[in-house]
Each structure stands twice: as C-alpha cells, then as structure tokens.
C-alpha cells in the first residue's frame, strides 16, 4: 500500500481529483494518510475532513520564523510516515533539507508545460497571464519530482491544452485544470502505486533498465 500525504494551500480541486481516483479505483493500492495545508482557510481541508482523512494546518503564522515553520512542516509530514508526498497547489517553497530527504518521493503539479512559465514568481493565475501575454497557442500541465530548485526536477507526465483566442487567464486556468491537471496528477500517482514509475530511483536509472 502506497501511503501518500497531499500538501495544499487553496481550493483543492486537484486533491479532489486524487480522492476520486482512489475511490473509483483509477489509483489502486494507495491510501491518503493525510492532507496538510499552510492555510487554515483552505477549502481543501474541508474536502479531506469530509472523507475522514487526517487534515492538518501547519501555518507559518503559528511559528516564530520561517526556519521554525520549515522544521514544523518537516516534522508534521514525517509523523504521517508517507511513501510519497504530493504537492497539489502548495504555495510554500520546499526547504532544501526536505527535498533532499524525500528525493524522488515528492511530486508537484505545475500548470504549464515546463520549462515554459515556471520557476520563481510563476504560480496561480500568473502562469496563465504569462502564457497569454507571450501568445503561446498551446500550454498545459506538468507533474514532476521535486528537487532543490523551483519546478526543476525530473518530469514524469505532461499534457498539452490549446489556448483559445478568447481566453482570459481565468478561462485558461480552468481549462488547464479540467483537461490536464485533474488527469495527469492521479495518473502519475497510479503509475507510482503500480510500480510503473519507481520511487527513490532517478529517471536516468529507470531509462537504463
Ligand atoms: C493548480 O493550478 C496547481 O497546478 C497550482 O495551483 C492550483 C491549485 O488548484 N499549483 P487546486 O487547489 O488544486 O484547485
């Protein structure tokens, strides 16, 4: 059984997509052992509670400084003893100590086709604003392992989404969520749970096989 912890900051529609996929068997052999939010008001916490999933708020507001918060977050995650950590709209910079500890055991969903529109400052609507400003005709979403950089880890899955002439950042964000994110995040977890993607191994090692 793959034990996963999902980290969230907002509405949690990606979390919901994973919960649904576990329930309907698209993701097998997997248990969501906890949901962690840095934001006490995140609706994602309600989604977890509704399914009797352990839902914890670990907020920087409750800590003296960032360093203390980072320790609190790390401890909070470790306590749940996950095999895999899923960042699903988690607006917190992962401390290097944590990304090293969970190397190739932590994945993130990003709402663009990495390496486009990613890295520092590219989060939420800003990603889609930048895509529209640049005039790209295709965007999408990416699931990748988390390393010490921002959106720089090995890519696991991507899905493309067309940009329409009448798109606004909001309509594009919605279409990327619906057509790409809700599909590839559960798919990546399913592949990890089935052993198709190996945890704790670099993609290079996997390619060598
Ligand atoms: C998604 O677009 C995700 O890719 C981004 O933040 C958004 C979170 O949406 N990092 P939700 O909370 O899962 O609805």
PDB file of C-alpha atoms and ligand atoms in Angstrom:
ATOM      1  CA  UNK A   1       0.000   0.000   0.000  1.00  0.00           C
ATOM      2  CA  UNK A   2       1.398   3.359  -1.082  1.00  0.00           C
ATOM      3  CA  UNK A   3       0.874   5.907   1.695  1.00  0.00           C
ATOM      4  CA  UNK A   4       0.575   9.449   0.407  1.00  0.00           C
ATOM      5  CA  UNK A   5       0.423  12.866   2.036  1.00  0.00           C
ATOM      6  CA  UNK A   6      -1.051  15.677  -0.054  1.00  0.00           C
ATOM      7  CA  UNK A   7       0.015  19.277   0.611  1.00  0.00           C
ATOM      8  CA  UNK A   8      -2.378  22.046  -0.385  1.00  0.00           C
ATOM      9  CA  UNK A   9      -2.967  25.773   0.005  1.00  0.00           C
ATOM     10  CA  UNK A  10      -6.286  26.526  -1.639  1.00  0.00           C
ATOM     11  CA  UNK A  11      -9.450  25.102  -3.123  1.00  0.00           C
ATOM     12  CA  UNK A  12      -8.105  21.605  -3.505  1.00  0.00           C
ATOM     13  CA  UNK A  13      -9.649  20.546  -6.798  1.00  0.00           C
ATOM     14  CA  UNK A  14      -6.508  18.534  -7.572  1.00  0.00           C
ATOM     15  CA  UNK A  15      -6.802  16.918  -4.145  1.00  0.00           C
ATOM     16  CA  UNK A  16     -10.414  16.075  -5.022  1.00  0.00           C
ATOM     17  CA  UNK A  17      -9.316  14.514  -8.314  1.00  0.00           C
ATOM     18  CA  UNK A  18      -6.919  12.259  -6.386  1.00  0.00           C
ATOM     19  CA  UNK A  19      -9.541  11.362  -3.758  1.00  0.00           C
ATOM     20  CA  UNK A  20     -11.999  10.469  -6.555  1.00  0.00           C
ATOM     21  CA  UNK A  21      -9.404   8.389  -8.376  1.00  0.00           C
ATOM     22  CA  UNK A  22      -8.599   6.419  -5.207  1.00  0.00           C
ATOM     23  CA  UNK A  23     -12.317   5.878  -4.620  1.00  0.00           C
ATOM     24  CA  UNK A  24     -13.145   4.779  -8.156  1.00  0.00           C
ATOM     25  CA  UNK A  25     -10.095   2.528  -8.469  1.00  0.00           C
ATOM     26  CA  UNK A  26      -8.190   4.553 -11.086  1.00  0.00           C
ATOM     27  CA  UNK A  27      -5.478   4.746  -8.436  1.00  0.00           C
ATOM     28  CA  UNK A  28      -5.019   1.376  -6.782  1.00  0.00           C
ATOM     29  CA  UNK A  29      -3.156   0.193  -3.735  1.00  0.00           C
ATOM     30  CA  UNK A  30      -2.969   3.712  -2.290  1.00  0.00           C
ATOM     31  CA  UNK A  31      -4.039   5.377   0.940  1.00  0.00           C
ATOM     32  CA  UNK A  32      -4.175   9.132   1.527  1.00  0.00           C
ATOM     33  CA  UNK A  33      -2.798   9.225   5.076  1.00  0.00           C
ATOM     34  CA  UNK A  34      -3.009  12.982   5.479  1.00  0.00           C
ATOM     35  CA  UNK A  35      -3.644  16.382   3.955  1.00  0.00           C
ATOM     36  CA  UNK A  36      -1.526  19.309   5.097  1.00  0.00           C
ATOM     37  CA  UNK A  37      -2.318  22.952   4.421  1.00  0.00           C
ATOM     38  CA  UNK A  38      -0.291  26.040   5.232  1.00  0.00           C
ATOM     39  CA  UNK A  39      -3.531  27.994   5.104  1.00  0.00           C
ATOM     40  CA  UNK A  40      -6.172  27.422   7.791  1.00  0.00           C
ATOM     41  CA  UNK A  41      -8.947  28.633   5.469  1.00  0.00           C
ATOM     42  CA  UNK A  42      -8.111  26.346   2.555  1.00  0.00           C
ATOM     43  CA  UNK A  43     -11.270  24.636   1.331  1.00  0.00           C
ATOM     44  CA  UNK A  44      -9.058  21.635   0.582  1.00  0.00           C
ATOM     45  CA  UNK A  45      -9.027  20.894   4.341  1.00  0.00           C
ATOM     46  CA  UNK A  46     -12.834  20.564   4.272  1.00  0.00           C
ATOM     47  CA  UNK A  47     -12.622  18.179   1.329  1.00  0.00           C
ATOM     48  CA  UNK A  48     -10.259  15.974   3.352  1.00  0.00           C
ATOM     49  CA  UNK A  49     -12.350  16.083   6.540  1.00  0.00           C
ATOM     50  CA  UNK A  50     -15.437  15.143   4.574  1.00  0.00           C
ATOM     51  CA  UNK A  51     -13.689  11.880   3.666  1.00  0.00           C
ATOM     52  CA  UNK A  52     -12.337  11.348   7.190  1.00  0.00           C
ATOM     53  CA  UNK A  53      -8.797  11.945   6.015  1.00  0.00           C
ATOM     54  CA  UNK A  54      -6.454  13.432   8.624  1.00  0.00           C
ATOM     55  CA  UNK A  55      -6.393  17.164   7.818  1.00  0.00           C
ATOM     56  CA  UNK A  56      -3.752  19.345   9.440  1.00  0.00           C
ATOM     57  CA  UNK A  57      -2.998  23.053   9.175  1.00  0.00           C
ATOM     58  CA  UNK A  58       0.672  23.936   9.575  1.00  0.00           C
ATOM     59  CA  UNK A  59       0.751  27.702   9.159  1.00  0.00           C
ATOM     60  CA  UNK A  60       3.801  29.996   9.173  1.00  0.00           C
ATOM     61  CA  UNK A  61       1.654  32.300  11.337  1.00  0.00           C
ATOM     62  CA  UNK A  62       1.959  29.827  14.211  1.00  0.00           C
ATOM     63  CA  UNK A  63       5.765  29.828  14.127  1.00  0.00           C
ATOM     64  CA  UNK A  64       8.377  32.340  15.268  1.00  0.00           C
ATOM     65  CA  UNK A  65      10.145  32.491  11.899  1.00  0.00           C
ATOM     66  CA  UNK A  66      10.496  30.671   8.592  1.00  0.00           C
ATOM     67  CA  UNK A  67      13.116  28.308   9.929  1.00  0.00           C
ATOM     68  CA  UNK A  68      10.846  27.178  12.771  1.00  0.00           C
ATOM     69  CA  UNK A  69       7.972  26.765  10.293  1.00  0.00           C
ATOM     70  CA  UNK A  70      10.148  24.661   7.993  1.00  0.00           C
ATOM     71  CA  UNK A  71      11.005  22.377  10.917  1.00  0.00           C
ATOM     72  CA  UNK A  72       7.325  22.174  11.915  1.00  0.00           C
ATOM     73  CA  UNK A  73       6.306  21.301   8.359  1.00  0.00           C
ATOM     74  CA  UNK A  74       9.005  18.653   8.017  1.00  0.00           C
ATOM     75  CA  UNK A  75       8.070  17.084  11.376  1.00  0.00           C
ATOM     76  CA  UNK A  76       4.357  17.223  10.548  1.00  0.00           C
ATOM     77  CA  UNK A  77       4.895  15.357   7.297  1.00  0.00           C
ATOM     78  CA  UNK A  78       7.315  12.813   8.791  1.00  0.00           C
ATOM     79  CA  UNK A  79       4.831  11.988  11.543  1.00  0.00           C
ATOM     80  CA  UNK A  80       2.410  10.689   8.895  1.00  0.00           C
ATOM     81  CA  UNK A  81       5.112   8.337   7.546  1.00  0.00           C
ATOM     82  CA  UNK A  82       4.312   8.784   3.856  1.00  0.00           C
ATOM     83  CA  UNK A  83       5.938   6.877   0.999  1.00  0.00           C
ATOM     84  CA  UNK A  84       5.090   9.738  -1.357  1.00  0.00           C
ATOM     85  CA  UNK A  85       4.357  13.439  -0.888  1.00  0.00           C
ATOM     86  CA  UNK A  86       2.113  15.134  -3.427  1.00  0.00           C
ATOM     87  CA  UNK A  87       2.247  18.925  -3.734  1.00  0.00           C
ATOM     88  CA  UNK A  88      -1.145  19.872  -5.180  1.00  0.00           C
ATOM     89  CA  UNK A  89      -1.264  23.650  -5.322  1.00  0.00           C
ATOM     90  CA  UNK A  90       1.020  24.019  -2.285  1.00  0.00           C
ATOM     91  CA  UNK A  91       2.275  27.607  -2.264  1.00  0.00           C
ATOM     92  CA  UNK A  92       5.240  27.020   0.014  1.00  0.00           C
ATOM     93  CA  UNK A  93       8.897  26.877  -1.023  1.00  0.00           C
ATOM     94  CA  UNK A  94      10.106  23.434  -0.015  1.00  0.00           C
ATOM     95  CA  UNK A  95      13.213  23.719   2.180  1.00  0.00           C
ATOM     96  CA  UNK A  96      16.282  22.038   0.708  1.00  0.00           C
ATOM     97  CA  UNK A  97      16.620  19.668   3.646  1.00  0.00           C
ATOM     98  CA  UNK A  98      13.132  18.341   2.937  1.00  0.00           C
ATOM     99  CA  UNK A  99      13.527  17.964  -0.832  1.00  0.00           C
ATOM    100  CA  UNK A 100      16.805  16.095  -0.213  1.00  0.00           C
ATOM    101  CA  UNK A 101      15.200  13.804   2.390  1.00  0.00           C
ATOM    102  CA  UNK A 102      12.299  12.999   0.059  1.00  0.00           C
ATOM    103  CA  UNK A 103      14.358  12.878  -3.148  1.00  0.00           C
ATOM    104  CA  UNK A 104      12.283  11.172  -5.867  1.00  0.00           C
ATOM    105  CA  UNK A 105       9.500  10.670  -3.325  1.00  0.00           C
ATOM    106  CA  UNK A 106       7.885  14.095  -3.679  1.00  0.00           C
ATOM    107  CA  UNK A 107       5.934  15.203  -6.754  1.00  0.00           C
ATOM    108  CA  UNK A 108       4.398  18.530  -7.777  1.00  0.00           C
ATOM    109  CA  UNK A 109       1.762  19.596 -10.298  1.00  0.00           C
ATOM    110  CA  UNK A 110       2.521  22.780 -12.230  1.00  0.00           C
ATOM    111  CA  UNK A 111       0.002  24.421 -14.594  1.00  0.00           C
ATOM    112  CA  UNK A 112       2.246  24.860 -17.637  1.00  0.00           C
ATOM    113  CA  UNK A 113       4.413  22.772 -19.929  1.00  0.00           C
ATOM    114  CA  UNK A 114       7.735  23.005 -18.066  1.00  0.00           C
ATOM    115  CA  UNK A 115      10.237  24.544 -18.903  1.00  0.00           C
ATOM    116  CA  UNK A 116       7.823  27.265 -20.056  1.00  0.00           C
ATOM    117  CA  UNK A 117       6.306  29.616 -17.480  1.00  0.00           C
ATOM    118  CA  UNK A 118       7.766  28.028 -14.370  1.00  0.00           C
ATOM    119  CA  UNK A 119      10.148  28.891 -11.548  1.00  0.00           C
ATOM    120  CA  UNK A 120      10.147  31.907  -9.265  1.00  0.00           C
ATOM    121  CA  UNK A 121       7.010  34.043  -9.485  1.00  0.00           C
ATOM    122  CA  UNK A 122       5.088  31.609 -11.697  1.00  0.00           C
ATOM    123  CA  UNK A 123       2.196  30.416  -9.573  1.00  0.00           C
ATOM    124  CA  UNK A 124      -1.595  30.541  -9.750  1.00  0.00           C
ATOM    125  CA  UNK A 125      -3.056  32.922 -12.336  1.00  0.00           C
ATOM    126  CA  UNK A 126       0.377  34.447 -13.046  1.00  0.00           C
ATOM    127  CA  UNK A 127       1.319  31.347 -15.049  1.00  0.00           C
ATOM    128  CA  UNK A 128      -1.671  31.761 -17.343  1.00  0.00           C
ATOM    129  CA  UNK A 129      -1.275  35.543 -17.597  1.00  0.00           C
ATOM    130  CA  UNK A 130       2.297  34.989 -18.787  1.00  0.00           C
ATOM    131  CA  UNK A 131       1.234  32.341 -21.310  1.00  0.00           C
ATOM    132  CA  UNK A 132      -1.403  34.656 -22.793  1.00  0.00           C
ATOM    133  CA  UNK A 133       0.977  37.604 -22.820  1.00  0.00           C
ATOM    134  CA  UNK A 134       3.545  35.563 -24.752  1.00  0.00           C
ATOM    135  CA  UNK A 135       0.872  34.452 -27.159  1.00  0.00           C
ATOM    136  CA  UNK A 136       1.511  30.706 -26.971  1.00  0.00           C
ATOM    137  CA  UNK A 137      -1.068  28.591 -28.751  1.00  0.00           C
ATOM    138  CA  UNK A 138      -0.502  25.534 -26.586  1.00  0.00           C
ATOM    139  CA  UNK A 139       0.011  25.314 -22.844  1.00  0.00           C
ATOM    140  CA  UNK A 140      -0.724  22.511 -20.384  1.00  0.00           C
ATOM    141  CA  UNK A 141       0.369  20.954 -17.135  1.00  0.00           C
ATOM    142  CA  UNK A 142       3.352  19.020 -15.795  1.00  0.00           C
ATOM    143  CA  UNK A 143       3.863  16.544 -12.964  1.00  0.00           C
ATOM    144  CA  UNK A 144       7.482  16.404 -11.854  1.00  0.00           C
ATOM    145  CA  UNK A 145       9.613  15.202  -8.997  1.00  0.00           C
ATOM    146  CA  UNK A 146      10.651  17.960  -6.609  1.00  0.00           C
ATOM    147  CA  UNK A 147      14.332  18.746  -6.283  1.00  0.00           C
ATOM    148  CA  UNK A 148      16.143  21.667  -4.635  1.00  0.00           C
ATOM    149  CA  UNK A 149      15.188  24.097  -7.432  1.00  0.00           C
ATOM    150  CA  UNK A 150      11.817  25.585  -8.270  1.00  0.00           C
ATOM    151  CA  UNK A 151       9.994  23.430 -10.854  1.00  0.00           C
ATOM    152  CA  UNK A 152      13.340  21.961 -11.977  1.00  0.00           C
ATOM    153  CA  UNK A 153      13.010  18.271 -11.016  1.00  0.00           C
ATOM    154  CA  UNK A 154      12.646  15.328 -13.426  1.00  0.00           C
ATOM    155  CA  UNK A 155       9.420  15.417 -15.443  1.00  0.00           C
ATOM    156  CA  UNK A 156       7.023  12.482 -15.040  1.00  0.00           C
ATOM    157  CA  UNK A 157       3.981  13.429 -17.125  1.00  0.00           C
ATOM    158  CA  UNK A 158       2.784  16.343 -19.235  1.00  0.00           C
ATOM    159  CA  UNK A 159      -0.431  17.100 -21.074  1.00  0.00           C
ATOM    160  CA  UNK A 160      -0.984  19.849 -23.629  1.00  0.00           C
ATOM    161  CA  UNK A 161      -4.034  22.119 -23.716  1.00  0.00           C
ATOM    162  CA  UNK A 162      -4.973  24.502 -26.563  1.00  0.00           C
ATOM    163  CA  UNK A 163      -5.117  28.223 -25.896  1.00  0.00           C
ATOM    164  CA  UNK A 164      -8.201  29.783 -27.464  1.00  0.00           C
ATOM    165  CA  UNK A 165      -8.255  33.310 -28.963  1.00  0.00           C
ATOM    166  CA  UNK A 166     -10.917  34.454 -26.483  1.00  0.00           C
ATOM    167  CA  UNK A 167      -9.131  33.070 -23.409  1.00  0.00           C
ATOM    168  CA  UNK A 168      -8.623  35.141 -20.274  1.00  0.00           C
ATOM    169  CA  UNK A 169      -6.204  33.989 -17.546  1.00  0.00           C
ATOM    170  CA  UNK A 170      -9.216  32.614 -15.642  1.00  0.00           C
ATOM    171  CA  UNK A 171     -10.728  30.634 -18.524  1.00  0.00           C
ATOM    172  CA  UNK A 172      -7.319  29.246 -19.393  1.00  0.00           C
ATOM    173  CA  UNK A 173      -6.628  28.289 -15.765  1.00  0.00           C
ATOM    174  CA  UNK A 174      -9.970  26.459 -15.651  1.00  0.00           C
ATOM    175  CA  UNK A 175      -9.337  24.556 -18.900  1.00  0.00           C
ATOM    176  CA  UNK A 176      -5.804  23.554 -17.847  1.00  0.00           C
ATOM    177  CA  UNK A 177      -7.192  22.246 -14.553  1.00  0.00           C
ATOM    178  CA  UNK A 178     -10.056  20.339 -16.147  1.00  0.00           C
ATOM    179  CA  UNK A 179      -8.274  18.960 -19.214  1.00  0.00           C
ATOM    180  CA  UNK A 180      -4.792  18.386 -17.874  1.00  0.00           C
ATOM    181  CA  UNK A 181      -4.165  18.681 -14.123  1.00  0.00           C
ATOM    182  CA  UNK A 182      -7.069  16.547 -12.914  1.00  0.00           C
ATOM    183  CA  UNK A 183      -5.982  13.857 -15.361  1.00  0.00           C
ATOM    184  CA  UNK A 184      -2.201  13.708 -15.050  1.00  0.00           C
ATOM    185  CA  UNK A 185      -1.875  14.087 -11.279  1.00  0.00           C
ATOM    186  CA  UNK A 186      -3.956  10.979 -10.487  1.00  0.00           C
ATOM    187  CA  UNK A 187      -2.292   9.207 -13.440  1.00  0.00           C
ATOM    188  CA  UNK A 188       1.200   9.884 -12.059  1.00  0.00           C
ATOM    189  CA  UNK A 189       0.199   8.584  -8.620  1.00  0.00           C
ATOM    190  CA  UNK A 190      -1.375   5.490 -10.214  1.00  0.00           C
ATOM    191  CA  UNK A 191       1.855   4.797 -12.107  1.00  0.00           C
ATOM    192  CA  UNK A 192       3.873   5.165  -8.906  1.00  0.00           C
ATOM    193  CA  UNK A 193       1.454   2.948  -6.956  1.00  0.00           C
ATOM    194  CA  UNK A 194       1.623   0.252  -9.639  1.00  0.00           C
ATOM    195  CA  UNK A 195       5.419   0.368  -9.779  1.00  0.00           C
ATOM    196  CA  UNK A 196       5.496   1.675 -13.348  1.00  0.00           C
ATOM    197  CA  UNK A 197       7.323   4.717 -12.025  1.00  0.00           C
ATOM    198  CA  UNK A 198       9.825   3.731  -9.381  1.00  0.00           C
ATOM    199  CA  UNK A 199      10.147   5.798  -6.235  1.00  0.00           C
ATOM    200  CA  UNK A 200      13.593   6.602  -4.960  1.00  0.00           C
ATOM    201  CA  UNK A 201      15.186   5.959  -8.364  1.00  0.00           C
ATOM    202  CA  UNK A 202      16.265   8.688 -10.710  1.00  0.00           C
ATOM    203  CA  UNK A 203      14.648   8.693 -14.153  1.00  0.00           C
ATOM    204  CA  UNK A 204      18.100   8.033 -15.593  1.00  0.00           C
ATOM    205  CA  UNK A 205      18.305   4.801 -13.629  1.00  0.00           C
ATOM    206  CA  UNK A 206      14.821   3.889 -14.883  1.00  0.00           C
ATOM    207  CA  UNK A 207      15.825   4.581 -18.511  1.00  0.00           C
ATOM    208  CA  UNK A 208      18.879   2.359 -18.091  1.00  0.00           C
ATOM    209  CA  UNK A 209      16.749  -0.664 -17.297  1.00  0.00           C
TER     210      UNK A 209
HETATM  211  C1  LIG B   1      -3.371  24.397  -9.682  1.00  0.00           C
HETATM  212  O1  LIG B   1      -3.423  25.123 -10.862  1.00  0.00           O
HETATM  213  C2  LIG B   1      -1.972  23.893  -9.461  1.00  0.00           C
HETATM  214  O2  LIG B   1      -1.335  23.458 -10.613  1.00  0.00           O
HETATM  215  C3  LIG B   1      -1.329  25.147  -8.956  1.00  0.00           C
HETATM  216  O3  LIG B   1      -2.289  25.672  -8.051  1.00  0.00           O
HETATM  217  C4  LIG B   1      -3.583  25.305  -8.477  1.00  0.00           C
HETATM  218  C5  LIG B   1      -4.271  24.615  -7.339  1.00  0.00           C
HETATM  219  O4  LIG B   1      -5.594  24.338  -7.587  1.00  0.00           O
HETATM  220  N1  LIG B   1      -0.021  24.917  -8.469  1.00  0.00           N
HETATM  221  P1  LIG B   1      -6.434  23.443  -6.582  1.00  0.00           P
HETATM  222  O5  LIG B   1      -6.223  23.971  -5.167  1.00  0.00           O
HETATM  223  O6  LIG B   1      -5.973  22.027  -6.717  1.00  0.00           O
HETATM  224  O7  LIG B   1      -7.858  23.620  -7.008  1.00  0.00           O
END
